[in-house]
Coordinates of C-alpha atoms in Angstrom, one line a residue:
M28 CA 2.5 7.9 -21.8
K29 CA -0.7 6.6 -23.4
G30 CA -3.0 4.7 -21.1
N31 CA -1.3 6.1 -18.0
G32 CA -3.2 9.4 -17.7
I33 CA -5.0 8.3 -14.5
V34 CA -1.7 7.0 -13.1
H35 CA -0.1 10.4 -13.5
I36 CA -3.1 12.1 -11.9
L37 CA -2.9 9.7 -9.0
G38 CA 0.8 10.4 -8.7
V39 CA 0.2 14.1 -8.3
F40 CA -2.5 13.4 -5.6
G41 CA -0.2 11.1 -3.8
M42 CA 2.5 13.7 -3.6
L43 CA 0.0 16.2 -2.4
C44 CA -0.8 13.8 0.5
W45 CA 2.9 13.6 1.3
G46 CA 3.4 17.3 1.0
L47 CA 0.7 17.8 3.6
S48 CA 2.2 15.1 5.8
F49 CA 5.1 17.4 6.8
I50 CA 2.7 20.0 8.0
W51 CA 0.5 17.4 9.8
S52 CA 3.6 15.8 11.4
N53 CA 4.9 19.1 12.6
E54 CA 1.5 19.7 14.4
V55 CA 1.6 16.3 16.0
Y56 CA 5.2 16.6 17.1
A57 CA 4.2 19.4 19.4
S58 CA 2.5 16.8 21.6
L59 CA 4.1 13.4 20.7
N60 CA 7.6 12.4 19.8
P61 CA 8.3 11.2 16.2
T62 CA 8.7 7.5 17.2
T63 CA 5.2 7.4 18.8
T64 CA 3.7 9.4 16.0
I65 CA 5.0 7.1 13.3
F66 CA 3.8 4.0 15.2
L67 CA 0.3 5.4 15.7
R68 CA 0.0 6.4 12.0
L69 CA 1.0 2.9 11.0
V70 CA -1.6 1.4 13.3
I71 CA -4.2 3.6 11.7
S72 CA -3.0 2.7 8.3
C73 CA -3.1 -1.0 9.0
I74 CA -6.7 -0.7 10.1
V75 CA -7.7 1.2 7.0
L76 CA -5.9 -1.2 4.7
Y77 CA -7.3 -4.3 6.4
I78 CA -10.8 -3.0 5.9
T79 CA -10.1 -2.1 2.3
L80 CA -8.6 -5.5 1.6
S81 CA -11.6 -7.2 3.3
I82 CA -14.1 -5.2 1.2
T83 CA -12.2 -5.6 -2.2
G84 CA -11.1 -9.2 -1.6
K85 CA -7.7 -8.3 -3.2
K86 CA -5.5 -9.7 -0.4
Q87 CA -2.7 -11.9 -1.7
K88 CA -0.9 -14.6 0.2
I89 CA 2.7 -13.8 0.7
R90 CA 5.1 -16.5 -0.6
R91 CA 7.5 -17.8 1.9
E92 CA 10.5 -16.9 -0.3
H93 CA 9.4 -13.3 -0.3
L94 CA 9.1 -12.8 3.5
K95 CA 12.8 -11.8 3.8
L96 CA 12.4 -9.3 1.0
F97 CA 9.3 -7.8 2.7
A98 CA 11.1 -7.7 6.1
L99 CA 14.1 -5.9 4.5
A100 CA 11.8 -3.5 2.7
A101 CA 9.9 -2.6 5.9
M102 CA 13.2 -2.1 7.7
F103 CA 14.2 0.5 5.1
E104 CA 10.7 2.0 5.0
P105 CA 8.7 2.7 7.1
F106 CA 11.1 2.0 10.0
L107 CA 14.5 3.6 9.2
Y108 CA 13.1 6.2 6.8
F109 CA 10.5 7.6 9.1
I110 CA 12.9 7.7 12.1
C111 CA 15.3 9.8 10.0
E112 CA 12.6 11.9 8.5
G113 CA 10.8 12.5 11.8
Y114 CA 13.9 13.6 13.7
G115 CA 15.1 15.6 10.7
L116 CA 11.8 17.5 10.7
K117 CA 12.3 18.3 14.3
G118 CA 15.5 20.2 13.4
T119 CA 14.2 22.0 10.3
S120 CA 11.1 23.5 8.8
P121 CA 8.5 21.5 6.8
I122 CA 9.6 23.2 3.6
V123 CA 13.3 22.5 4.2
C124 CA 12.5 18.9 5.1
S125 CA 10.4 18.3 2.1
A126 CA 13.0 19.9 -0.2
I127 CA 15.8 17.6 1.0
I128 CA 13.5 14.6 0.8
A129 CA 12.7 15.6 -2.8
T130 CA 16.3 14.9 -3.8
I131 CA 15.4 11.2 -3.7
P132 CA 14.6 11.2 -7.5
L133 CA 18.1 12.2 -8.5
F134 CA 19.7 9.4 -6.5
G135 CA 16.9 7.0 -7.0
T136 CA 17.1 7.4 -10.8
L137 CA 20.9 6.8 -10.7
A138 CA 20.3 3.7 -8.6
A139 CA 17.6 2.4 -10.9
C140 CA 19.9 2.7 -13.9
I141 CA 22.8 1.0 -12.2
F142 CA 21.0 -1.8 -10.3
L143 CA 17.7 -2.3 -12.3
K144 CA 19.1 -1.5 -15.7
E145 CA 16.2 0.8 -16.5
K146 CA 16.1 2.9 -19.7
M147 CA 16.7 6.6 -19.6
T148 CA 16.3 9.2 -22.3
A149 CA 18.1 12.6 -22.8
W150 CA 14.8 14.4 -21.8
N151 CA 14.5 12.2 -18.7
V152 CA 17.9 13.5 -17.6
V153 CA 17.2 17.1 -18.5
G154 CA 13.9 16.9 -16.6
F155 CA 15.6 15.4 -13.5
L156 CA 18.3 18.1 -13.5
V157 CA 15.9 21.0 -14.0
S158 CA 13.6 19.7 -11.2
F159 CA 16.6 19.1 -8.9
L160 CA 17.8 22.7 -9.4
G161 CA 14.3 23.9 -8.6
V162 CA 14.4 22.0 -5.3
M163 CA 17.8 23.6 -4.4
M164 CA 16.4 27.1 -5.1
M165 CA 13.6 26.3 -2.6
L166 CA 16.1 25.0 0.0
V167 CA 18.3 28.0 0.4
G168 CA 17.5 31.4 1.8
K169 CA 18.3 35.0 0.7
N170 CA 21.9 34.7 1.8
M171 CA 22.3 31.2 0.4
E172 CA 22.2 29.7 3.9
L173 CA 20.5 26.4 4.7
A174 CA 17.6 26.8 7.1
G175 CA 17.9 24.1 9.8
T176 CA 20.2 22.4 12.3
T177 CA 23.2 20.3 11.2
I178 CA 21.9 17.2 12.9
G179 CA 18.4 17.8 11.4
I180 CA 19.8 18.0 7.9
A181 CA 22.0 15.0 8.5
F182 CA 19.0 12.9 9.5
L183 CA 17.2 14.0 6.3
L184 CA 20.2 13.1 4.1
A185 CA 20.2 9.6 5.8
A186 CA 16.5 9.4 5.0
V187 CA 17.3 10.0 1.3
V188 CA 19.8 7.1 1.3
V189 CA 17.3 4.8 3.0
A190 CA 14.5 5.8 0.5
V191 CA 16.7 5.0 -2.5
G192 CA 17.4 1.5 -1.1
Y193 CA 13.7 1.0 -0.4
S194 CA 12.8 2.0 -4.0
L195 CA 14.9 -0.8 -5.4
L196 CA 13.2 -3.3 -3.2
L197 CA 9.8 -1.9 -3.9
R198 CA 10.3 -2.2 -7.6
K199 CA 10.6 -6.0 -7.2
L200 CA 7.7 -6.4 -4.9
A201 CA 5.4 -4.2 -7.0
L202 CA 5.9 -6.5 -10.0
I203 CA 4.6 -9.5 -7.9
Y204 CA 2.0 -8.2 -5.5
N205 CA -0.8 -5.6 -5.8
P206 CA -0.3 -2.2 -4.1
L207 CA -2.8 -3.0 -1.3
T208 CA -1.0 -6.2 -0.3
V209 CA 2.5 -4.6 -0.5
T210 CA 1.5 -1.5 1.6
M211 CA -0.4 -3.5 4.2
T212 CA 2.4 -6.0 4.7
Q213 CA 5.2 -3.5 5.0
N214 CA 3.2 -1.3 7.4
M215 CA 2.4 -4.3 9.6
I216 CA 6.0 -5.4 9.7
G217 CA 7.1 -1.8 10.3
M218 CA 4.7 -1.4 13.1
I219 CA 6.2 -4.4 14.8
Y220 CA 9.7 -2.9 14.4
F221 CA 8.5 0.3 16.2
I222 CA 7.0 -1.4 19.2
P223 CA 10.3 -1.6 21.3
L224 CA 11.1 2.0 20.5
V225 CA 7.7 3.2 21.6
V226 CA 7.9 1.3 24.9
I227 CA 11.3 3.0 25.6
T228 CA 10.5 6.5 24.4
E229 CA 6.9 7.0 25.4
K230 CA 5.4 6.5 28.9
G231 CA 1.8 7.0 29.7
L232 CA 1.0 6.6 26.0
L233 CA -2.8 6.0 26.3
G234 CA -3.3 9.1 28.5
S235 CA -1.4 11.4 26.2
V236 CA -2.8 10.1 22.9
F237 CA -6.4 9.7 24.1
P238 CA -7.2 12.9 26.1
P239 CA -10.6 13.5 27.8
S240 CA -13.4 13.8 25.3
T241 CA -13.9 17.4 26.5
D242 CA -10.4 18.4 25.5
V243 CA -11.4 19.9 22.1
L244 CA -8.1 21.7 21.8
A245 CA -6.1 18.4 22.0
V246 CA -8.3 16.9 19.3
K247 CA -7.8 19.8 17.0
N248 CA -4.1 20.1 17.7
Y249 CA -2.9 16.5 17.0
I250 CA -5.6 13.9 16.9
V251 CA -7.1 15.1 13.6
P252 CA -3.7 15.5 11.9
L253 CA -2.6 12.1 13.3
L254 CA -5.7 10.5 11.6
L255 CA -4.9 12.3 8.4
L256 CA -1.4 11.0 8.5
G257 CA -2.6 7.4 9.0
V258 CA -5.3 7.5 6.3
F259 CA -3.7 9.6 3.6
A260 CA 0.1 9.7 4.1
S261 CA 0.6 6.1 5.2
S262 CA -2.2 4.5 3.3
V263 CA -3.5 6.3 0.2
A264 CA -0.1 7.8 -0.8
Y265 CA 1.7 4.6 -0.4
L266 CA -0.8 2.7 -2.4
I267 CA -0.3 5.3 -5.2
W268 CA 3.5 5.1 -4.8
T269 CA 3.5 1.3 -5.2
L270 CA 1.2 1.6 -8.2
L271 CA 3.6 4.2 -9.8
F272 CA 6.5 1.9 -9.4
G273 CA 4.7 -1.0 -11.0
R274 CA 3.3 1.0 -13.9
L275 CA 6.1 3.5 -14.7
G276 CA 9.3 2.0 -13.2
A277 CA 11.5 3.4 -10.5
A278 CA 13.2 6.1 -12.6
K279 CA 9.9 7.9 -13.7
A280 CA 8.1 7.2 -10.5
N281 CA 10.8 8.7 -8.3
V282 CA 10.6 12.1 -10.0
Y283 CA 7.1 12.6 -8.7
S284 CA 8.5 13.2 -5.2
N285 CA 9.9 16.5 -6.5
L286 CA 6.3 17.8 -6.2
I287 CA 6.3 17.3 -2.5
P288 CA 8.2 20.5 -1.5
V289 CA 6.1 22.4 -4.0
F290 CA 2.9 21.4 -2.3
T291 CA 4.4 21.9 1.2
A292 CA 5.6 25.4 0.3
I293 CA 2.3 26.5 -1.2
I294 CA 0.3 25.2 1.7
S295 CA 2.7 26.6 4.3
F296 CA 2.5 30.0 2.6
A297 CA -1.3 30.0 2.2
F298 CA -2.3 28.7 5.6
F299 CA 0.7 29.2 8.0
G300 CA 2.3 32.5 6.9
E301 CA 5.5 30.9 5.7
T302 CA 7.8 33.4 3.9
F303 CA 7.6 33.0 0.1
A304 CA 10.6 34.6 -1.5
W305 CA 11.1 35.0 -5.2
Q306 CA 13.5 32.1 -5.5
K307 CA 10.9 29.7 -4.1
V308 CA 8.4 30.7 -6.8
I309 CA 11.1 30.1 -9.5
G310 CA 11.9 26.8 -7.8
I311 CA 8.3 25.7 -7.9
I312 CA 8.1 26.5 -11.6
M313 CA 11.3 24.6 -12.3
V314 CA 10.1 21.6 -10.4
I315 CA 6.9 21.3 -12.3
F316 CA 8.6 22.0 -15.7
G317 CA 11.2 19.3 -14.9
L318 CA 8.5 16.8 -14.0
I319 CA 6.8 17.4 -17.4
L320 CA 10.1 17.0 -19.3
S321 CA 11.1 13.8 -17.5
Q322 CA 7.8 12.0 -18.3
G323 CA 8.1 12.4 -22.0
Q324 CA 8.8 9.5 -24.4
H325 CA 11.9 10.0 -26.6
K326 CA 13.9 7.6 -28.8
I327 CA 17.4 8.8 -27.8
L328 CA 18.6 6.4 -25.1
L329 CA 21.4 7.2 -22.7
M330 CA 21.4 3.8 -21.3
K331 CA 20.3 0.6 -23.1
E332 CA 18.6 -2.1 -21.1
T333 CA 20.7 -5.2 -20.6
R334 CA 19.4 -8.6 -19.7

């Protein structure tokens, strides 16, 4: 798409941040539960975004009639989505988790066609299917078994459903407000939603999150990845995600999430000794090829826009 080259580059970088987030989260979960981890990354994100908004002067006033839409969007994501993803990751591996989450484009595209009446071309559909099959190849093992607990996979499937609902709401907000305002507002509301859960699930929070300054191991094990989650996964990546929805539409933006398991798999193999069987290599190639196909412009429409 002409004029959107920088948008596509940013899209890839945003998915890299989210691909890394599964690895960062896995490291933090060894010390903190998912609820507390998500709350703290939202706190960090809100601080980063507030500073950014103050420097750039791009903060927009939220209209009263849109408050309910923001509240509903934040209920879907970050609140429900991160709960499902967090506890799903506890029952699976980072690669399996990211692979299931990457099915969001398939269902997100279908929802965008049905509810948002977005256009789709024959090549869009082919690209989605090729990419989806690539994800499935990454998900199964040598004996075609799924790696993970039943409840872990169930949580991740719930996260997919929640993410699709969120994508429909985000499309509307992204057309009205800039990415900084949308991300800052939803993270603030989501942070408020998490406060009761943190109080219930985590005791002695300050002592566990802020260890003695001499505890270098604690800083290395989860403070650093927690900061990376807040800055890159919950701030930078969400800004890019909102930008993608505003510039490309829900159908084309959703397919970028197919890159998440690719990055997670590569990084897990390179730095954490994750097994990298032949089907994962083929799956990665299919995901990338499908992404390229789905982003093309073609004249054959499978669904015409209705007004």
